[in-house]
Coordinates of C-alpha atoms in Angstrom, one line a residue:
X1 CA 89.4 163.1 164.9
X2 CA 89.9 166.4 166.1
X3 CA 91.5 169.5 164.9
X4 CA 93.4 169.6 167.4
X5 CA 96.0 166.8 166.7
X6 CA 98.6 167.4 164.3
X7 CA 96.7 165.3 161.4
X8 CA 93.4 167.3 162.3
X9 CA 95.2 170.8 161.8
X10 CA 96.4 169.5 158.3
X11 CA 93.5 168.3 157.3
X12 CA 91.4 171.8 158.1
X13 CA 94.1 173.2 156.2
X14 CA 93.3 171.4 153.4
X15 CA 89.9 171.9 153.7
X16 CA 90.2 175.5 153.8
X17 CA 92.8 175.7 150.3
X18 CA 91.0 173.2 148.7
X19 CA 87.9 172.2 147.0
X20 CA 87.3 169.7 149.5
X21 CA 84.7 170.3 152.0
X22 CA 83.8 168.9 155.7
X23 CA 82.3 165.4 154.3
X24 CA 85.7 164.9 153.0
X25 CA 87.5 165.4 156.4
X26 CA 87.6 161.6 157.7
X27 CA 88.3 160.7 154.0
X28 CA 91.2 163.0 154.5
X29 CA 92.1 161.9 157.9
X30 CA 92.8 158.6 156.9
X31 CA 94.5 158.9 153.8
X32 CA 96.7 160.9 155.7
X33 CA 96.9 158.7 158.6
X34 CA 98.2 155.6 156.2
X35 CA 101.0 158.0 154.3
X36 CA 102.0 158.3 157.9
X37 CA 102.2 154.8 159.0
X38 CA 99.3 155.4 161.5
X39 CA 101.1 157.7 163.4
X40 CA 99.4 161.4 165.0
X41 CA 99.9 163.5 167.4
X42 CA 98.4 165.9 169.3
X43 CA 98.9 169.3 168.2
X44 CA 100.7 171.5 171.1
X45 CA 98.6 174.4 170.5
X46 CA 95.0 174.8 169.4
X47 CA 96.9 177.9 167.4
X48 CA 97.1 176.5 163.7
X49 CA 100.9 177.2 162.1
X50 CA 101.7 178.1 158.6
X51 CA 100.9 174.6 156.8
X52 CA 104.8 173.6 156.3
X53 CA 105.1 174.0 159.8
X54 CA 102.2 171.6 160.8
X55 CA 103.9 169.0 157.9
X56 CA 107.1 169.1 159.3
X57 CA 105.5 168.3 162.9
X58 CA 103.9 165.4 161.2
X59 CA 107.1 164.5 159.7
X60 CA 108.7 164.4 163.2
X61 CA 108.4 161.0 163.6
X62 CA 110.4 160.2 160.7
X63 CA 113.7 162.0 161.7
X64 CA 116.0 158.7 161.4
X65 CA 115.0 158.4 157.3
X66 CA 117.3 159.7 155.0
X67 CA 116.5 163.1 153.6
X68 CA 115.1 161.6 150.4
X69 CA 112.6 159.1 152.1
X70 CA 111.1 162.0 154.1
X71 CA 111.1 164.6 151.0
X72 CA 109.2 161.9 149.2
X73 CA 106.5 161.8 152.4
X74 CA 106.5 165.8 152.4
X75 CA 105.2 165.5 148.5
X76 CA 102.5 163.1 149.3
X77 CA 101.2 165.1 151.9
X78 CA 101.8 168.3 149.7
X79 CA 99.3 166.1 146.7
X80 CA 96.7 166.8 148.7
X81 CA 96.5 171.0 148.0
X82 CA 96.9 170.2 144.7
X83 CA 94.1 169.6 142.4
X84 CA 94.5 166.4 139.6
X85 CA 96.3 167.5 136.2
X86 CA 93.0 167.4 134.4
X87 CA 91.0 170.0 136.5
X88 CA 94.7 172.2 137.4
X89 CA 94.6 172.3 133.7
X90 CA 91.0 173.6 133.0
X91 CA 91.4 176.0 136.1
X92 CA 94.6 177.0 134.3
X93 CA 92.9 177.9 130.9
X94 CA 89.3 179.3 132.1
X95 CA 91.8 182.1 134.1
X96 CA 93.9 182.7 130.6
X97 CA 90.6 183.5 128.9
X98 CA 90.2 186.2 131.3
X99 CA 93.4 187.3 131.6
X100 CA 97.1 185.3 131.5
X101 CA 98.2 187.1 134.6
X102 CA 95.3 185.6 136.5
X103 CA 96.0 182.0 134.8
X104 CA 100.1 182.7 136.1
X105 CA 99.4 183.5 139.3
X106 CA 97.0 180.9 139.6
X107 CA 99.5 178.1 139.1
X108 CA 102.5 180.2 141.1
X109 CA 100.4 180.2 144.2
X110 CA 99.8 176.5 144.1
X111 CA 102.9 175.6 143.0
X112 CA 104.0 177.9 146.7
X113 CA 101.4 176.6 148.8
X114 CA 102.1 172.7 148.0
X115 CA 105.6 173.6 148.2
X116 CA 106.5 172.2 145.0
X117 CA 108.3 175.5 144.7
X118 CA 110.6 175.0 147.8
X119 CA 110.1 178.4 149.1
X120 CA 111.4 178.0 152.5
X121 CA 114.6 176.6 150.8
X122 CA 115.1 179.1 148.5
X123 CA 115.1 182.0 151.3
X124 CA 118.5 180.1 152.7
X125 CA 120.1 181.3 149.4
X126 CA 122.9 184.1 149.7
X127 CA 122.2 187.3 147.5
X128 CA 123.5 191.1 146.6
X129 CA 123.9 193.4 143.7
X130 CA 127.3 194.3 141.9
X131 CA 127.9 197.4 139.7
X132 CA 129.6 196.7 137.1
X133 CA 130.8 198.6 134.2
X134 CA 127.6 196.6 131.9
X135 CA 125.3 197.2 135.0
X136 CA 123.8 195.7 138.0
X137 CA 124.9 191.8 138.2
X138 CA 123.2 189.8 140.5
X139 CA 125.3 187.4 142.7
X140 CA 123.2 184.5 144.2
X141 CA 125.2 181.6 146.5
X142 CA 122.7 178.6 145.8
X143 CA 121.8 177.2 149.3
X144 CA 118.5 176.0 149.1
X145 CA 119.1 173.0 147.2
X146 CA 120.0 170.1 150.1
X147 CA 123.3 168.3 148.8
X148 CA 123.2 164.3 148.9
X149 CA 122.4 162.9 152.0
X150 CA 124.8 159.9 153.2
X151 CA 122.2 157.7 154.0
X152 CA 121.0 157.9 150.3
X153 CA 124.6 157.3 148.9
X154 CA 125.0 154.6 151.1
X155 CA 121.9 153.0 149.8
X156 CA 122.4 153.7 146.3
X157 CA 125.6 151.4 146.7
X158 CA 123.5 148.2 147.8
X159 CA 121.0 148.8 145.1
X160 CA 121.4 147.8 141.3
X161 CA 118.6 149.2 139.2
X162 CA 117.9 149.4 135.5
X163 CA 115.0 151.9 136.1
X164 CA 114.7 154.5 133.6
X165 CA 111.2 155.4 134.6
X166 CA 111.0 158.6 133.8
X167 CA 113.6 159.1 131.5
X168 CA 115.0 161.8 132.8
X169 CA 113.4 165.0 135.7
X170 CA 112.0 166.9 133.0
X171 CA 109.6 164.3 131.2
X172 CA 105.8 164.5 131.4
X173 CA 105.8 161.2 133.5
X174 CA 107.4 162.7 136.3
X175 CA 103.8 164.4 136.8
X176 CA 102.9 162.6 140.4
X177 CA 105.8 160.0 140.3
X178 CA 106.3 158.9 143.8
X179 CA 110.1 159.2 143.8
X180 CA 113.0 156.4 144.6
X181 CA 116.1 156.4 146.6
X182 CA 118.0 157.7 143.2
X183 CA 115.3 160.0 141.7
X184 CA 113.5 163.0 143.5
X185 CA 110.0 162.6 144.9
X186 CA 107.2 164.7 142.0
X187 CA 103.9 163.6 143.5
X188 CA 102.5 167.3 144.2
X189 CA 104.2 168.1 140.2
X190 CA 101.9 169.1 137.9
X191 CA 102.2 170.6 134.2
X192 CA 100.1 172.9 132.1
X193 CA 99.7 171.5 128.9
X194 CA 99.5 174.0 125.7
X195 CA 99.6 174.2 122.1
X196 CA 103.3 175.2 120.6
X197 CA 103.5 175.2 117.1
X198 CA 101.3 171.8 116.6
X199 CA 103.3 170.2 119.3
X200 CA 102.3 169.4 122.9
X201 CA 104.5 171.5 125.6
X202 CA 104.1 172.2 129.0
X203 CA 104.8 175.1 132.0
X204 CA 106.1 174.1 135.1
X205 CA 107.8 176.4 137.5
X206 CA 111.1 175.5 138.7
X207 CA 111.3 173.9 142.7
X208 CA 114.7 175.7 143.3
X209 CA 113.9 179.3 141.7
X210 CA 116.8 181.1 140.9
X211 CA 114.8 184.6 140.0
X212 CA 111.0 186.0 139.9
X213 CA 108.6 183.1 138.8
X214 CA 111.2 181.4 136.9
X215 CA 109.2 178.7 134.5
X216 CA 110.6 175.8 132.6
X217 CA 108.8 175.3 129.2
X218 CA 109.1 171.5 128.4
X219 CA 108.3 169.1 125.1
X220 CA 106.4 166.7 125.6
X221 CA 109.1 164.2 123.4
X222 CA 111.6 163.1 125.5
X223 CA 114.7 164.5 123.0
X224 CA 117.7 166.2 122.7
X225 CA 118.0 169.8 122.7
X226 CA 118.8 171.2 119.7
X227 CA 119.2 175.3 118.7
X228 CA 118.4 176.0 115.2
X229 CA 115.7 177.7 113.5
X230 CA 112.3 176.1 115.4
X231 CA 114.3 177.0 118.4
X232 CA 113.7 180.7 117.2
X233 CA 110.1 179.9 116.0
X234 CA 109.0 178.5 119.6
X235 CA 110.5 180.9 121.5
X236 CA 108.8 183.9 119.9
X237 CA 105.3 181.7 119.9
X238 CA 106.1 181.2 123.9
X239 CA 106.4 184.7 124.5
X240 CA 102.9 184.9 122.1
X241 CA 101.0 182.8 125.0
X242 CA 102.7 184.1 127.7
X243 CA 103.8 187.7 126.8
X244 CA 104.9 188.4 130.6
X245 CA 107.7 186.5 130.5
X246 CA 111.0 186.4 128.6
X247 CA 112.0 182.8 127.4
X248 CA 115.1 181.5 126.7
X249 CA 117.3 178.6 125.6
X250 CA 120.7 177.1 127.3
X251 CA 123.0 176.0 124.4
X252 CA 122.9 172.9 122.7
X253 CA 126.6 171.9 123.3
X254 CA 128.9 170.7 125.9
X255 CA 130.7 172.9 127.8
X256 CA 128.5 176.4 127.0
X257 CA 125.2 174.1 127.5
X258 CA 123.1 173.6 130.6
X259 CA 123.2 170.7 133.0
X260 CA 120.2 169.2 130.8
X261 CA 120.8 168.4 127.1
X262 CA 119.5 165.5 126.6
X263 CA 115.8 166.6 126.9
X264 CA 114.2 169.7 124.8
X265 CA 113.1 172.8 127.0
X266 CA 113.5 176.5 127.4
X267 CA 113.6 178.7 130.7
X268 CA 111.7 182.0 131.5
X269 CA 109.7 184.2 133.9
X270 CA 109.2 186.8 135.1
X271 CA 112.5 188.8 135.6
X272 CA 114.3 191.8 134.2
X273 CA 117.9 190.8 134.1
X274 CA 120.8 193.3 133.5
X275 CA 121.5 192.1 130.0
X276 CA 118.2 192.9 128.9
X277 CA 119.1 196.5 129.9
X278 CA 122.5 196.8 128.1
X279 CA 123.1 199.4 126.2
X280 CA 124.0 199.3 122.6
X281 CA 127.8 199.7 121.5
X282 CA 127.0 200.3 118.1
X283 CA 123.6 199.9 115.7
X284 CA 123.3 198.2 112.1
X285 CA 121.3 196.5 110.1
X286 CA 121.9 193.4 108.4
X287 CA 121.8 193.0 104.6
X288 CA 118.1 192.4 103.5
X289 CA 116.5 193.2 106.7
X290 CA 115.9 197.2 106.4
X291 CA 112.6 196.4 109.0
X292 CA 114.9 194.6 111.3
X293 CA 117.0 196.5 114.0
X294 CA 120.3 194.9 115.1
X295 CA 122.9 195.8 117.4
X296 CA 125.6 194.3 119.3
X297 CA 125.5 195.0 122.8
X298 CA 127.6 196.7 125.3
X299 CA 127.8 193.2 127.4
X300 CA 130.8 191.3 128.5
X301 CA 129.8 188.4 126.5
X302 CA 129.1 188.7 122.5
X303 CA 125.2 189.6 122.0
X304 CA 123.8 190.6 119.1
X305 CA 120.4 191.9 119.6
X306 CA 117.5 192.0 116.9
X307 CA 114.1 193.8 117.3
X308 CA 111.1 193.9 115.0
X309 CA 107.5 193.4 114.7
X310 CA 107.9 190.7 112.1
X311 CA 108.2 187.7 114.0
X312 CA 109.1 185.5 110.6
X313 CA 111.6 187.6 109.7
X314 CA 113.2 187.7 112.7
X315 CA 112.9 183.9 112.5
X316 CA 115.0 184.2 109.3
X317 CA 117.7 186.5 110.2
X318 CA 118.7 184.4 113.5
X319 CA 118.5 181.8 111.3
X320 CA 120.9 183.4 109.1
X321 CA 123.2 184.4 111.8
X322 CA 123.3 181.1 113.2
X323 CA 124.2 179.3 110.1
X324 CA 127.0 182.0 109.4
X325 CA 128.0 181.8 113.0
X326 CA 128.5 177.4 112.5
X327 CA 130.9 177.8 109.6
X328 CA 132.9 181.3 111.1
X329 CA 136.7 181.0 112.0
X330 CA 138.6 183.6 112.9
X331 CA 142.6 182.3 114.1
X332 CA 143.4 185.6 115.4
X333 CA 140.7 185.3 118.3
X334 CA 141.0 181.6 118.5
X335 CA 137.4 181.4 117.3
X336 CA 137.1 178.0 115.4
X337 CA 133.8 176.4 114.2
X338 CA 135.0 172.7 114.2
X339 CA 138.0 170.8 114.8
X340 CA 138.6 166.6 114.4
X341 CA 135.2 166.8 113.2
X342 CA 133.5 168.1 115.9
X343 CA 131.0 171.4 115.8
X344 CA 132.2 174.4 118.3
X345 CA 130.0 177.1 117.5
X346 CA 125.9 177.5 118.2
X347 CA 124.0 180.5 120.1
X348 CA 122.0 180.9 123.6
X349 CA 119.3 182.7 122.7
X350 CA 116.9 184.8 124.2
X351 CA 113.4 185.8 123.6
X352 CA 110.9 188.7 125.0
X353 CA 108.0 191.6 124.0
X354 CA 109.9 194.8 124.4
X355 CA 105.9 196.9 123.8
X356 CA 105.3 195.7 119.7
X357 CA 108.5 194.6 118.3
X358 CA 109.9 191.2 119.5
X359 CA 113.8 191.0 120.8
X360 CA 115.5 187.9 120.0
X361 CA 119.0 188.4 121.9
X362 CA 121.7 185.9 120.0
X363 CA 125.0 185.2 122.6
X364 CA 127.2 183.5 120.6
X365 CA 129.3 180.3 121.5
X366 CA 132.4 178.3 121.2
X367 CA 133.4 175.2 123.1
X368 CA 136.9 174.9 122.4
X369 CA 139.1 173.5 125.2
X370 CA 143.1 173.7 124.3
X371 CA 146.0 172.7 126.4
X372 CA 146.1 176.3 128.2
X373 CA 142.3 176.0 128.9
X374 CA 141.2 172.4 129.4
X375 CA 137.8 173.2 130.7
X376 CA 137.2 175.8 127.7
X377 CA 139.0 178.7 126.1
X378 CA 135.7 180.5 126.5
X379 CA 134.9 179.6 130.1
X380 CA 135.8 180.8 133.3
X381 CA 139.4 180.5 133.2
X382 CA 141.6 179.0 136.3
X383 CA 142.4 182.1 137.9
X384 CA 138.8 182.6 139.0
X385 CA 137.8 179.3 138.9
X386 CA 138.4 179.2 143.2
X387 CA 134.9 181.6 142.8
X388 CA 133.4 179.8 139.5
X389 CA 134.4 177.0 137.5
X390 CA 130.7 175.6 136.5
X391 CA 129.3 176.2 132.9
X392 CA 128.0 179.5 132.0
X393 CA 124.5 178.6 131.5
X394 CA 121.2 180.6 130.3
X395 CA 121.1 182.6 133.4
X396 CA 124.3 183.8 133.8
X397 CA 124.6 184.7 130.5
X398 CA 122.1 187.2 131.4
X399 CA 123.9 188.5 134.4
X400 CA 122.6 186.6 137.0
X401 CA 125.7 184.4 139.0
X402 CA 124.7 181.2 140.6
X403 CA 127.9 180.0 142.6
X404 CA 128.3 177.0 144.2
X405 CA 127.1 175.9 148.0
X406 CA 130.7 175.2 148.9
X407 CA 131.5 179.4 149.1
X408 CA 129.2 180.2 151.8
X409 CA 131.9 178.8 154.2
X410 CA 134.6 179.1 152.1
X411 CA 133.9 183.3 152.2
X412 CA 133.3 182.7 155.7
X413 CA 136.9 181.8 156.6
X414 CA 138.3 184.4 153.8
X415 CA 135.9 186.9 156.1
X416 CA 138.0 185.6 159.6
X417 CA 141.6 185.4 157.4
X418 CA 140.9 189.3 156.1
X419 CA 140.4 190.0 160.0
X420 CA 143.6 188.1 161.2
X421 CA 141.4 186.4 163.4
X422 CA 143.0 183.0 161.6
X423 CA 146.2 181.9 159.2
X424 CA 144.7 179.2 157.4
X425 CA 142.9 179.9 154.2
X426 CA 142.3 177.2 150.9
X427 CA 144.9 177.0 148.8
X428 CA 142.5 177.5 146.1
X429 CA 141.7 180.9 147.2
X430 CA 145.6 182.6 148.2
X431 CA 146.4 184.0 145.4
X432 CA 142.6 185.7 145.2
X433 CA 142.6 186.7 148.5
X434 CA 146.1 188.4 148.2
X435 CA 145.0 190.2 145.6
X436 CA 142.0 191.8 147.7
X437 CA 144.1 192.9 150.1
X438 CA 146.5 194.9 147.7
X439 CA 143.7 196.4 146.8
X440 CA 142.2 197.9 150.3
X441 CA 144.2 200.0 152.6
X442 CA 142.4 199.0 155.7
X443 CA 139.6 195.9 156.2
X444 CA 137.8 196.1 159.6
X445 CA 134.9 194.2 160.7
X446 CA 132.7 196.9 159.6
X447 CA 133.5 196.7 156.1
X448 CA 135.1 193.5 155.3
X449 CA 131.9 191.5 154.0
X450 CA 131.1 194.2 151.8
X451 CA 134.7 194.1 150.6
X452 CA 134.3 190.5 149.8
X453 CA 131.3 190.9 147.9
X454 CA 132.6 193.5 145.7
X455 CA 135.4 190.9 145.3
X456 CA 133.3 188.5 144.4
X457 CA 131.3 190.7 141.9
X458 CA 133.6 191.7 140.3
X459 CA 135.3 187.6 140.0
X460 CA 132.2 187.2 138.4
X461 CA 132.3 190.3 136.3
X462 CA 135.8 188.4 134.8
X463 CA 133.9 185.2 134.1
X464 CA 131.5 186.6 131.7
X465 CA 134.4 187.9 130.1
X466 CA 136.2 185.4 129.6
X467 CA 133.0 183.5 128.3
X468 CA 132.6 186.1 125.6
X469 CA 133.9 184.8 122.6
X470 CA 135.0 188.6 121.0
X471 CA 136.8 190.4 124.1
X472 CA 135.9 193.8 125.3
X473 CA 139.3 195.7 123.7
X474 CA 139.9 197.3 120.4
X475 CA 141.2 193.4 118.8
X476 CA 137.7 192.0 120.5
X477 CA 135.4 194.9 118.6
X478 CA 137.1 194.7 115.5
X479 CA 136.8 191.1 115.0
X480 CA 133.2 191.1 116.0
X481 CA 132.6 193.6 113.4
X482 CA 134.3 191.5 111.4
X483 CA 131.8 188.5 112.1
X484 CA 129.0 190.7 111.6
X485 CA 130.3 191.8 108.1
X486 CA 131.0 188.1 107.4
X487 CA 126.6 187.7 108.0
X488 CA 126.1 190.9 105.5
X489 CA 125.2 194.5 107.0
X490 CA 123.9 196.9 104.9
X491 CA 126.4 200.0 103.7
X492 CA 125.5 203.4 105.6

C-alpha cells in the first residue's frame, strides 16, 4: 500500500485527523478496502485533495447505486475520523471544564470534517436578506437536502418491512446505525450525552444546517413532544450548560408544530435571528411578577417576551401564560382554544442569556383550520401559498424562511417570463407574478432577480402575518391587550 492510490491518500488523511498513528495504516487499509468491495485505485496525482474529494473518488466505482446505498458507504468511510461515543464524549467534557466554547467547537469541527454536517450540501442552498418593516428576514431556498432518489422508491416498493429500529431519526440508537434503503445512513453520528434536570439528553448538530451551528437537543426517551411547564424548566437549564446558544421548542400541535412530534427535542445554536432583535410595542408587567419584565413585541407574529434573573419565576409566569393562553377565546379574532373536543392553543417558545437576566420569548398558537382556510386560519393562507404553504415551524417563527427546493426553478422561469424571454409561467404563480409587475415600472436583466427577491421577501413578510394569531392593526393590538389583561397585568 502506498499513498499514492486513492485508498492510501484516505488513509494518511486519517492518520493525520486522527488518533491513529502509522502502525495503524494497513489496519486502516484493509478495513477500508472491505467497505469498498476490494476495489482501489490509483490516485491521479501525488497532490492530496480536500478529504471529501478523495471519498468521492473512492466512491467512483459505485455510480450505478442508488443515492442512498452510496450515502450509506460515504458514512462508513466518514466513521473513521470520528472517535467512539465513549471517548467523543470524554474529549467533549475535559474541553467544557476549560471552557464550553472549546468543548463546542470541538464537536462542530468533527461533526464538519466527517461530514456528518453536510457542508458541501448546505453551500448549494439559495440565500439573501429582506428588510422588512420588523427587520432583516432571512430567506433561505433549501437545496442541500437531495430529494428521493428513483432507485430507492422503486426499491421501497418490492420490500415489506416491519422495522422500527430506531424508532424514529432522532433516537439515541441511531448513534452508528448503518442505514437501510428506507432510513438514512448514521454511522459517523455521534451524541454528547449530559445531565438535564435528572434526565439523560444529548447535543447533536443538525446534517442539513439551516443557520450558524444549529444543534438539536434530544431526550433520551423516545416520547412525544409536549410544551408545558418542564418545557420552560429545560430550556432555561440548556441555555445554563450551554449559555452560547439560544434554545428553542417547535410547538406541540399539528399544523403550528414541526415535522417531528412524536419524539421530545429542542433546537438552538448559535445564531442571532431578527426576532431576537425586535423592538418592543409596548412594556408591562404582569400581575405578581414586579421582578419580571414583559413586553409584547413589535413582530408580525404574537410574542410576548419575558426577562429576569429569576429563572423559577420565569418558570412560573410562562407557565401562567400558557395555561391562560389553553382556555382563551376570543370570537372576534377567530381565536378559539378548543372545538369538538380538540385543544387549539399552545406556545413556541424560546429561550436565551441576554448578559444576566434570562429571555423566555412565548409566540402564541392556534391550529384552527375552517372552510375558508383548510390548511389553518393561522397559516400561510392560499394566496401566498405558490411561495409557502409548509408549517411555520421554530425557525421561521424567528424570521428565518426555509422555502421549498421546487422554487429554485420555479423563480427561474418567473426570472425569463419577467424578461419576455418566455409566455409560459405556473399557474400557481400568475396571479403573484401579475402583481409584481404592477408594481415596477421597468424589469431589465439588471435588476429583475433583485426584484424577485424583494418579492419574495416580502411573500414571506405576509406569511408570518398571517401566522400571527393577533394581526398587526388597531382590532389585532387591542385584542392582544385584551389577552394580556385576561393573564393579569399590573395597574400603572
Amino acid at each position: 500500500m502506498t499513498k499514492q492510490t486513492l485508498i492510501g491518500q484516505f488513509v494518511h488523511e486519517v492518520i493525520k485527523n486522527t488518533s491513529y498513528t502509522e502502525m495503524d495504516k494497513f489496519y486502516l487499509y484493509n478495513r477500508v478496502l472491505n467497505i469498498l468491495d476490494g476495489q482501489d485505485k490509483v490516485a491521479k496525482s501525488e497532490n492530496v485533495g480536500s478529504l471529501i474529494e478523495i471519498v468521492n473518488g473512492l466512491l467512483l466505482p459505485f455510480k450505478g447505486k442508488s443515492s442512498n446505498e452510496i450515502e450509506c458507504l460515504r458514512t462508513e468511510l466518514m466513521n473513521f475520523l470520528v472517535p467512539i461515543p465513549s471517548e467523543m464524549n470524554r474529549k467533549f467534557w475535559e474541553k467544557y471544564q476549560h471552557n464550553v466554547d472549546d468543548a463546542l467547537i470541538y464537536l462542530y469541527k468533527i461533526s464538519q470534517k466527517s461530514n456528518y454536517i453536510k457542508v458541501e450540501d448546505n453551500k448549494k442552498n439559495e440565500y439573501f436578506k429582506y428588510d422588512s418593516k420588523y427587520g432583516d428576514l432571512e430567506i433561505t431556498i433549501n437545496l442541500a437536502k437531495p430529494e428521493k432518489d428513483p432507485k430507492d422508491i422503486a426499491k421501497l416498493k418490492s420490500i415489506v418491512t416491519d422495522n422500527a429500529y430506531p424508532e424514529c431519526q432522532l433516537c439515541f440508537e441511531n448513534e452508528g446505525y448503518e442505514g437501510r434503503i428506507d432510513f438514512p445512513a448514521k454511522t459517523n453520528h455521534r451524541i454528547i450525552r449530559f445531565n438535564l434536570m435528572d434526565e439523560t439528553w444529548g447535543l447533536q448538530y443538525s446534517p442539513y444546517a439551516y443557520f450558524n451551528e444549529h444543534c438539536i437537543f434530544v431526550d433520551s426517551v423516545h416520547q412525544p413532544m409536549k410544551i408545558n411547564q418542564e418545557t420552560f424548566r429545560r430550556l432555561l437549564a440548556i441555555i445554563n450548560t450551554f449559555p452560547v446558544y439560544f434554545a428553542g421548542s417547535n410547538a406541540d400541535l399539528p399544523i403550528v408544530g414541526g415535522s417531528i412530534l412524536n419524539h421530545e427535542h429542542f433546537q438552538g445554536g448559535r445564531h442571532t435571528f431578527a426576532m431576537a432583535k425586535a423592538k418592543a410595542e409596548f412594556n408591562f408587567h404582569f400581575s405578581g411578577f414586579a421582578d419580571v419584565d414583559a413586553k409584547i413585541l413589535h413582530w408580525p407574529m404574537s410574542v410576548i417576551r419575558i426577562q429576569g434573573e429569576n429563572q423559577a419565576r420565569l418558570v412560573q409566569l410562562a407557565t401562567k401564560i400558557l395555561d391562560k393562553w389553553k382556555q382563551y377565546s376570543d370570537i372576534d379574532v377567530d381565536v378559539v382554544c378548543k372545538s369538538d373536543g380538540q385543544e387549539h392553543h399552545t406556545i413556541t417558545p424560546i429561550a436565551r442569556k441576554n448578559g444576566d437576566n434570562y429571555e423566555l420569548d412565548l409566540v402564541l398558537r392556534d391550529n384552527q383550520t375552517s372552510r375558508q382556510y383548510p390548511d389553518g386560519i393561522f397559516h400561510p393562507h392560499p394566496d401566498v401559498q405558490n411561495i409557502k404553504k409548509e408549517n411555520i415551524g421554530l425557525i421561521e417563527v424567528m424570521g428565518l424562511a426555509i422555502l421549498p427546493p421546487r422554487l429554485k426553478k420555479e423563480l427561474a422561469d418567473i426570472r425569463q417570463y419577467l424578461l419576455k424571454n418566455t409566455k409560459v409561467i405556473a399557474q400557481k404563480h400568475q396571479n403573484w407574478v401579475q402583481n409584481l409587475e404592477s408594481h415596477y415600472d421597468k424589469i431589465t436583466s439588471e435588476n429583475v432577480n433583485g426584484i424577485i427577491q424583494n418579492e419574495v421577501g416580502k411573500t414571506f413578510e405576509r406569511v408570518l402575518e398571517d401566522a400571527g394569531v393577533f394581526k398587526k392593526n388597531s382590532q389585532g393590538i387591542a385584542a392582544f391587550k385584551k389577552f394580556i389583561e385576561f393573564v393579569g397585568i399590573s395597574e400603572g
